[in-house]
Amino acid sequence: MEVREVEGRDAIVRGYRELFAAAYEGVPGWHDPPMPFHLARLDPRQEPIWRTAPKALFFAYEGGRAVGRVLAFVPPEQLERPLGARAGRFGLFDCVAAPAVGDALLAAACDWLRGEGCTEVAGPFAFSMHDEVGLLVDGFDEPPSFLMPFNPPAAQAHLERAGFAETRRFWTYEWELERDRVPLGQDRKDERPPAGLTLRAFNLRERERETAGLLEVYNAAFADNWGFTALTADECRMFVDQFIRFGDPRLVRVAELDGRLVGFVLTVPDPNRLLHATRGQPGWLRLARLMLAVKLKRLRHARVITLAVRPELRHHGIGHALIRDNAESAIARGFRTGEMSYIDAGNEAMNTILGDLRFPRRKTYAVFRRAL
């Protein structure tokens, strides 16, 4: 077996194709997204983090064929710290179940991070708290939702054998969107929405102003969350543009109080059910079917990515109101199922809301760390 760093596009594409076939054989929830999606994750033009963050992508090979990969990187905010005081990260961890493969890949990633002045490592991240976070530890029978991680079932054992310990846990919740069954719930008596609250769709014609309002609420709402780093204006514009271009701005619901943006819920159509249903078909055909479904708005599964309310207005029923408004909007546009994800297990307020609304819990993810 050989582990080496890989950079060229052709080698990465070949490695991915060999690896995914070997690592995910017999895993029912797996589907291989079209190759352009994989390549975009490493492209500095599409992932701003790589304009400053150093990274190394390692592949493990047996008999000349790829059987594992892992990405090691140093987040931009850690580069301000001196060597020997940095916290590194890893992501894109997929490999076959053989212990020797996982051991060798993780050893290579840890060695590289030590060379970059890191004294600890956490992950998997792809590539920040605003994106894909965690290792799937329960829920391998169904495909992941849009921008949610998926990995082979053996990945957790690889990490624990290498000295990694779970440091955070996250959950996803199922969202049923049939008009006569959607669990809209009732406001608590002490959490009635304030008078003057209005709910509406994201205004695409006022994109800059709307994006600035979402950014302010988002950074304030999650400032005290574990591992949170403030989202920059450029990152926020990228996320909003991607979601609007892919999805439907009418699914981005905004709460205003006396003309001030005080909360929002960001929902996007989820292509992964379609990609899972077409697994095994040629990549060009799957991509064409996906583009057609998006253009004709035929996707029927959605993912709720973020629900944010200004901290001083929590426990005023705004979160409940946004979820109900979002559900009604999604139903009116033909959506039938969805996922609320991801929710930090320590986020008592959000888990309480979803419990009140009787949303069933589905997948479990975890972040792992170890000292170097």
Short mmCIF file of C-alpha atoms in Angstrom, two decimals:
data_model
loop_
_atom_site.label_atom_id
_atom_site.label_comp_id
_atom_site.label_asym_id
_atom_site.label_seq_id
_atom_site.Cartn_x
_atom_site.Cartn_y
_atom_site.Cartn_z
CA MET A 1 0.00 0.00 0.00
CA GLU A 2 1.15 3.54 -0.83
CA VAL A 3 -0.08 6.93 0.41
CA ARG A 4 0.84 10.04 -1.53
CA GLU A 5 -0.29 13.61 -2.01
CA VAL A 6 -2.21 14.19 -5.24
CA GLU A 7 -2.78 17.51 -7.01
CA GLY A 8 -3.50 17.05 -10.74
CA ARG A 9 -7.08 17.00 -11.98
CA ASP A 10 -6.73 13.77 -13.97
CA ALA A 11 -5.23 11.91 -11.01
CA ILE A 12 -7.99 13.20 -8.72
CA VAL A 13 -10.77 12.18 -11.11
CA ARG A 14 -9.30 8.71 -11.60
CA GLY A 15 -8.76 8.33 -7.84
CA TYR A 16 -12.33 9.33 -7.04
CA ARG A 17 -13.82 6.87 -9.49
CA GLU A 18 -11.73 3.99 -8.19
CA LEU A 19 -12.21 4.92 -4.54
CA PHE A 20 -15.97 5.39 -4.57
CA ALA A 21 -16.53 2.06 -6.30
CA ALA A 22 -14.43 0.28 -3.67
CA ALA A 23 -15.46 2.16 -0.50
CA TYR A 24 -19.22 2.37 -1.04
CA GLU A 25 -20.03 -1.04 -2.47
CA GLY A 26 -23.22 -2.26 -0.81
CA VAL A 27 -23.91 0.99 1.11
CA PRO A 28 -27.61 1.63 0.33
CA GLY A 29 -27.68 5.40 0.94
CA TRP A 30 -24.69 6.20 -1.26
CA HIS A 31 -24.86 7.89 -4.61
CA ASP A 32 -21.94 9.42 -6.46
CA PRO A 33 -22.62 13.09 -7.32
CA PRO A 34 -21.54 14.13 -10.84
CA MET A 35 -17.77 14.70 -11.03
CA PRO A 36 -18.06 18.52 -11.53
CA PHE A 37 -19.48 18.75 -7.99
CA HIS A 38 -16.42 16.96 -6.58
CA LEU A 39 -13.95 19.08 -8.51
CA ALA A 40 -15.67 22.33 -7.55
CA ARG A 41 -14.96 21.62 -3.87
CA LEU A 42 -11.21 21.97 -4.51
CA ASP A 43 -11.38 24.92 -6.92
CA PRO A 44 -10.30 28.29 -5.42
CA ARG A 45 -12.62 30.06 -7.86
CA GLN A 46 -15.62 28.31 -6.30
CA GLU A 47 -14.36 27.69 -2.75
CA PRO A 48 -12.93 30.97 -1.37
CA ILE A 49 -11.15 29.18 1.50
CA TRP A 50 -8.49 27.82 -0.87
CA ARG A 51 -7.38 31.31 -1.84
CA THR A 52 -5.57 31.49 1.50
CA ALA A 53 -5.75 28.15 3.32
CA PRO A 54 -2.94 25.61 2.71
CA LYS A 55 -4.17 22.08 1.98
CA ALA A 56 -2.96 18.62 1.01
CA LEU A 57 -5.10 15.86 -0.54
CA PHE A 58 -3.81 12.36 0.15
CA PHE A 59 -4.81 9.15 -1.62
CA ALA A 60 -4.06 5.61 -0.51
CA TYR A 61 -3.36 3.07 -3.27
CA GLU A 62 -3.31 -0.71 -3.30
CA GLY A 63 -2.22 -2.48 -6.45
CA GLY A 64 -2.16 0.91 -8.17
CA ARG A 65 -5.84 1.61 -7.45
CA ALA A 66 -7.17 4.25 -5.05
CA VAL A 67 -8.75 2.84 -1.88
CA GLY A 68 -8.88 5.93 0.36
CA ARG A 69 -8.57 9.73 0.52
CA VAL A 70 -8.32 12.46 3.13
CA LEU A 71 -7.84 16.23 2.91
CA ALA A 72 -5.74 18.05 5.54
CA PHE A 73 -5.87 21.84 5.76
CA VAL A 74 -5.25 24.83 8.01
CA PRO A 75 -8.24 27.23 8.30
CA PRO A 76 -7.42 30.84 7.35
CA GLU A 77 -8.07 32.15 10.87
CA GLN A 78 -5.46 29.74 12.25
CA LEU A 79 -2.73 31.18 10.00
CA GLU A 80 -2.65 34.24 12.25
CA ARG A 81 -1.39 32.06 15.09
CA PRO A 82 2.30 31.16 15.46
CA LEU A 83 3.64 27.76 14.46
CA GLY A 84 3.05 25.32 17.28
CA ALA A 85 -0.23 26.94 18.32
CA ARG A 86 -2.50 26.15 15.39
CA ALA A 87 -5.54 23.87 15.14
CA GLY A 88 -5.73 21.94 11.88
CA ARG A 89 -8.67 20.25 10.22
CA PHE A 90 -9.37 17.30 7.98
CA GLY A 91 -12.18 16.46 5.59
CA LEU A 92 -13.18 14.36 2.56
CA PHE A 93 -12.37 11.19 4.49
CA ASP A 94 -13.44 8.08 2.57
CA CYS A 95 -11.70 4.72 2.52
CA VAL A 96 -12.28 0.98 2.46
CA ALA A 97 -12.79 -0.86 5.74
CA ALA A 98 -9.25 -2.29 5.93
CA PRO A 99 -7.65 -0.85 9.12
CA ALA A 100 -4.24 -0.42 7.48
CA VAL A 101 -5.69 1.96 4.90
CA GLY A 102 -7.39 4.21 7.44
CA ASP A 103 -4.34 4.19 9.70
CA ALA A 104 -2.00 5.20 6.88
CA LEU A 105 -4.23 7.98 5.56
CA LEU A 106 -4.82 9.57 8.95
CA ALA A 107 -1.12 9.30 9.82
CA ALA A 108 -0.24 11.15 6.60
CA ALA A 109 -2.76 13.91 7.33
CA CYS A 110 -1.55 14.31 10.93
CA ASP A 111 2.10 14.40 9.87
CA TRP A 112 1.38 17.10 7.30
CA LEU A 113 -0.53 19.20 9.84
CA ARG A 114 2.34 18.94 12.34
CA GLY A 115 4.59 20.31 9.61
CA GLU A 116 2.21 23.27 9.32
CA GLY A 117 2.58 24.07 13.02
CA CYS A 118 -0.63 22.42 14.26
CA THR A 119 -0.91 20.86 17.70
CA GLU A 120 -4.42 19.44 17.29
CA VAL A 121 -6.77 18.38 14.50
CA ALA A 122 -10.57 18.20 14.25
CA GLY A 123 -13.03 17.13 11.62
CA PRO A 124 -14.33 16.19 9.26
CA PHE A 125 -15.13 19.62 7.84
CA ALA A 126 -15.79 20.55 4.23
CA PHE A 127 -14.66 23.11 4.90
CA SER A 128 -16.05 25.33 7.66
CA MET A 129 -18.86 25.53 10.21
CA HIS A 130 -20.94 27.17 7.46
CA ASP A 131 -20.70 24.14 5.17
CA GLU A 132 -20.56 20.34 5.53
CA VAL A 133 -19.74 19.40 9.12
CA GLY A 134 -19.24 16.05 10.78
CA LEU A 135 -18.96 12.34 10.16
CA LEU A 136 -22.10 10.32 9.52
CA VAL A 137 -22.35 7.81 12.39
CA ASP A 138 -25.98 6.72 12.03
CA GLY A 139 -28.33 6.77 9.03
CA PHE A 140 -26.54 5.01 6.15
CA ASP A 141 -29.70 3.56 4.56
CA GLU A 142 -30.92 6.84 3.06
CA PRO A 143 -29.08 9.40 0.91
CA PRO A 144 -27.79 12.58 2.53
CA SER A 145 -29.52 15.86 1.86
CA PHE A 146 -28.00 18.64 -0.23
CA LEU A 147 -24.62 19.75 1.20
CA MET A 148 -24.75 17.16 3.99
CA PRO A 149 -21.84 14.71 4.47
CA PHE A 150 -21.82 11.00 3.70
CA ASN A 151 -19.04 8.51 4.39
CA PRO A 152 -18.48 4.75 4.60
CA PRO A 153 -19.74 3.10 7.82
CA ALA A 154 -16.18 2.07 8.81
CA ALA A 155 -14.95 5.69 9.01
CA GLN A 156 -15.78 6.10 12.70
CA ALA A 157 -13.76 3.00 13.65
CA HIS A 158 -10.79 4.31 11.66
CA LEU A 159 -10.85 7.61 13.57
CA GLU A 160 -11.25 6.06 17.00
CA ARG A 161 -8.42 3.60 16.34
CA ALA A 162 -6.19 6.56 15.38
CA GLY A 163 -6.86 8.29 18.71
CA PHE A 164 -9.70 10.63 17.68
CA ALA A 165 -12.54 11.19 20.17
CA GLU A 166 -16.00 12.59 19.53
CA THR A 167 -16.25 16.22 20.57
CA ARG A 168 -19.61 17.32 19.15
CA ARG A 169 -22.83 15.69 17.89
CA PHE A 170 -25.42 16.91 15.39
CA TRP A 171 -28.86 15.66 14.32
CA THR A 172 -31.14 15.95 11.32
CA TYR A 173 -34.92 15.99 11.44
CA GLU A 174 -37.49 14.77 8.93
CA TRP A 175 -39.95 17.31 7.56
CA GLU A 176 -43.30 16.04 6.25
CA LEU A 177 -45.01 18.44 3.87
CA GLU A 178 -48.45 17.04 3.15
CA ARG A 179 -51.01 19.73 3.82
CA ASP A 180 -53.20 17.58 6.03
CA ARG A 181 -50.26 16.11 7.98
CA VAL A 182 -47.60 18.79 8.26
CA PRO A 183 -46.83 19.20 12.00
CA LEU A 184 -47.27 22.94 12.26
CA GLY A 185 -47.85 22.83 16.01
CA GLN A 186 -49.04 25.72 18.17
CA ASP A 187 -47.17 28.59 19.75
CA ARG A 188 -46.56 28.34 23.45
CA LYS A 189 -48.64 30.83 25.37
CA ASP A 190 -45.50 32.65 26.48
CA GLU A 191 -44.02 32.70 22.96
CA ARG A 192 -46.62 34.44 20.83
CA PRO A 193 -45.08 36.32 17.85
CA PRO A 194 -44.81 40.04 18.60
CA ALA A 195 -47.34 42.44 17.11
CA GLY A 196 -46.12 43.95 13.89
CA LEU A 197 -44.16 40.86 12.77
CA THR A 198 -44.34 40.30 9.01
CA LEU A 199 -43.17 37.27 7.06
CA ARG A 200 -42.22 37.40 3.40
CA ALA A 201 -39.97 35.95 0.71
CA PHE A 202 -36.40 37.04 0.00
CA ASN A 203 -36.52 40.02 -2.37
CA LEU A 204 -34.25 39.20 -5.29
CA ARG A 205 -34.49 42.74 -6.66
CA GLU A 206 -32.93 44.03 -3.43
CA ARG A 207 -30.26 41.34 -3.24
CA GLU A 208 -27.47 43.44 -1.72
CA ARG A 209 -29.63 44.94 1.00
CA GLU A 210 -31.29 41.62 1.76
CA THR A 211 -27.97 39.78 1.87
CA ALA A 212 -26.54 42.35 4.29
CA GLY A 213 -29.54 41.84 6.57
CA LEU A 214 -29.20 38.05 6.48
CA LEU A 215 -25.48 38.31 7.26
CA GLU A 216 -26.06 40.54 10.29
CA VAL A 217 -28.76 38.23 11.72
CA TYR A 218 -26.80 35.06 10.98
CA ASN A 219 -23.58 36.21 12.66
CA ALA A 220 -25.47 37.52 15.69
CA ALA A 221 -27.65 34.42 16.03
CA PHE A 222 -24.77 31.92 16.00
CA ALA A 223 -21.98 33.97 17.60
CA ASP A 224 -21.99 31.87 20.78
CA ASN A 225 -22.24 28.49 19.04
CA TRP A 226 -19.46 25.92 19.29
CA GLY A 227 -16.74 26.43 16.67
CA PHE A 228 -18.45 29.42 15.07
CA THR A 229 -16.47 31.95 13.04
CA ALA A 230 -18.25 34.95 11.56
CA LEU A 231 -19.36 34.64 7.96
CA THR A 232 -17.77 37.28 5.73
CA ALA A 233 -19.70 39.45 3.30
CA ASP A 234 -18.08 37.71 0.31
CA GLU A 235 -18.93 34.26 1.68
CA CYS A 236 -22.50 35.33 2.35
CA ARG A 237 -22.92 36.67 -1.19
CA MET A 238 -21.54 33.40 -2.59
CA PHE A 239 -23.93 31.28 -0.52
CA VAL A 240 -26.96 33.43 -1.32
CA ASP A 241 -26.15 33.57 -5.03
CA GLN A 242 -25.62 29.80 -5.21
CA PHE A 243 -28.82 29.01 -3.35
CA ILE A 244 -30.92 31.50 -5.30
CA ARG A 245 -29.47 30.40 -8.64
CA PHE A 246 -30.07 26.75 -7.79
CA GLY A 247 -33.23 27.08 -5.81
CA ASP A 248 -36.17 29.42 -5.36
CA PRO A 249 -35.96 32.77 -3.51
CA ARG A 250 -39.58 32.24 -2.41
CA LEU A 251 -38.31 29.46 -0.13
CA VAL A 252 -36.02 31.92 1.67
CA ARG A 253 -38.43 33.35 4.22
CA VAL A 254 -37.69 36.59 6.06
CA ALA A 255 -39.16 37.92 9.31
CA GLU A 256 -39.36 41.69 9.78
CA LEU A 257 -40.35 43.67 12.85
CA ASP A 258 -41.06 47.37 12.39
CA GLY A 259 -39.19 47.28 9.07
CA ARG A 260 -36.07 45.61 10.51
CA LEU A 261 -34.94 42.14 9.47
CA VAL A 262 -35.00 40.03 12.65
CA GLY A 263 -34.93 36.45 11.39
CA PHE A 264 -34.92 34.18 8.37
CA VAL A 265 -35.10 30.57 7.28
CA LEU A 266 -33.05 29.40 4.30
CA THR A 267 -34.51 26.45 2.36
CA VAL A 268 -33.33 25.00 -0.95
CA PRO A 269 -34.59 22.25 -3.27
CA ASP A 270 -32.66 19.04 -2.62
CA PRO A 271 -31.29 17.23 -5.72
CA ASN A 272 -29.91 14.23 -3.84
CA ARG A 273 -33.06 12.11 -3.98
CA LEU A 274 -32.99 12.38 -7.79
CA LEU A 275 -29.24 11.67 -7.91
CA HIS A 276 -29.74 8.65 -5.65
CA ALA A 277 -32.58 7.34 -7.84
CA THR A 278 -30.39 7.64 -10.97
CA ARG A 279 -27.20 6.12 -9.51
CA GLY A 280 -25.55 3.75 -11.94
CA GLN A 281 -26.55 5.83 -14.97
CA PRO A 282 -23.90 7.67 -17.04
CA GLY A 283 -22.73 10.88 -15.39
CA TRP A 284 -23.71 13.09 -18.33
CA LEU A 285 -27.27 11.70 -18.27
CA ARG A 286 -27.64 12.19 -14.52
CA LEU A 287 -26.41 15.76 -14.78
CA ALA A 288 -28.78 16.47 -17.68
CA ARG A 289 -31.73 15.03 -15.76
CA LEU A 290 -30.81 17.11 -12.74
CA MET A 291 -30.53 20.35 -14.73
CA LEU A 292 -33.90 19.67 -16.37
CA ALA A 293 -35.56 18.94 -13.02
CA VAL A 294 -34.18 22.17 -11.56
CA LYS A 295 -35.25 24.23 -14.57
CA LEU A 296 -38.77 22.78 -14.56
CA LYS A 297 -38.95 22.90 -10.73
CA ARG A 298 -39.69 19.19 -10.44
CA LEU A 299 -37.71 18.52 -7.26
CA ARG A 300 -40.02 17.53 -4.42
CA HIS A 301 -37.59 17.21 -1.50
CA ALA A 302 -36.14 20.25 0.30
CA ARG A 303 -33.47 20.98 2.86
CA VAL A 304 -33.84 23.66 5.52
CA ILE A 305 -30.26 24.85 5.93
CA THR A 306 -30.51 27.66 8.45
CA LEU A 307 -33.06 29.15 10.84
CA ALA A 308 -31.76 32.30 12.52
CA VAL A 309 -33.38 34.83 14.86
CA ARG A 310 -31.78 37.83 16.54
CA PRO A 311 -30.65 36.77 20.05
CA GLU A 312 -32.66 39.44 21.87
CA LEU A 313 -35.85 38.18 20.18
CA ARG A 314 -35.52 34.49 20.93
CA HIS A 315 -38.43 32.86 22.78
CA HIS A 316 -40.86 35.25 21.10
CA GLY A 317 -42.37 32.68 18.72
CA ILE A 318 -40.52 33.99 15.66
CA GLY A 319 -38.78 30.66 15.01
CA HIS A 320 -42.10 28.78 15.14
CA ALA A 321 -43.70 31.36 12.83
CA LEU A 322 -40.89 31.10 10.29
CA ILE A 323 -41.06 27.30 10.18
CA ARG A 324 -44.82 27.34 9.63
CA ASP A 325 -44.56 30.04 6.98
CA ASN A 326 -41.75 28.11 5.29
CA ALA A 327 -43.85 24.92 5.30
CA GLU A 328 -46.83 26.63 3.72
CA SER A 329 -44.62 28.18 1.05
CA ALA A 330 -42.95 24.85 0.26
CA ILE A 331 -46.28 23.00 0.08
CA ALA A 332 -47.66 25.61 -2.31
CA ARG A 333 -44.70 24.95 -4.61
CA GLY A 334 -45.15 21.19 -4.70
CA PHE A 335 -42.63 20.03 -2.09
CA ARG A 336 -43.65 16.93 -0.15
CA THR A 337 -40.71 16.05 2.11
CA GLY A 338 -37.67 17.74 3.53
CA GLU A 339 -34.93 17.74 6.12
CA MET A 340 -34.04 20.19 8.87
CA SER A 341 -30.27 20.01 9.17
CA TYR A 342 -28.02 20.11 10.84
CA ILE A 343 -28.94 20.80 14.48
CA ASP A 344 -26.29 20.84 17.20
CA ALA A 345 -27.26 18.38 19.95
CA GLY A 346 -26.40 21.15 22.43
CA ASN A 347 -28.78 23.66 20.82
CA GLU A 348 -31.62 23.26 23.31
CA ALA A 349 -33.71 26.08 21.84
CA MET A 350 -33.79 24.64 18.30
CA ASN A 351 -34.25 21.04 19.42
CA THR A 352 -37.13 22.18 21.63
CA ILE A 353 -38.83 23.91 18.69
CA LEU A 354 -38.50 20.82 16.50
CA GLY A 355 -39.69 18.61 19.34
CA ASP A 356 -42.74 20.85 19.84
CA LEU A 357 -43.48 20.55 16.12
CA ARG A 358 -43.11 16.73 16.27
CA PHE A 359 -40.35 16.45 13.68
CA PRO A 360 -38.85 12.91 13.79
CA ARG A 361 -35.07 12.72 14.27
CA ARG A 362 -33.21 10.86 11.49
CA LYS A 363 -29.44 11.02 10.90
CA THR A 364 -26.63 11.57 13.42
CA TYR A 365 -23.29 13.25 12.69
CA ALA A 366 -20.27 13.84 14.93
CA VAL A 367 -17.05 15.87 14.92
CA PHE A 368 -13.87 14.21 16.19
CA ARG A 369 -10.58 15.65 17.42
CA ARG A 370 -7.20 14.57 18.70
CA ALA A 371 -3.95 16.16 19.85
CA LEU A 372 -0.95 16.02 17.54
#
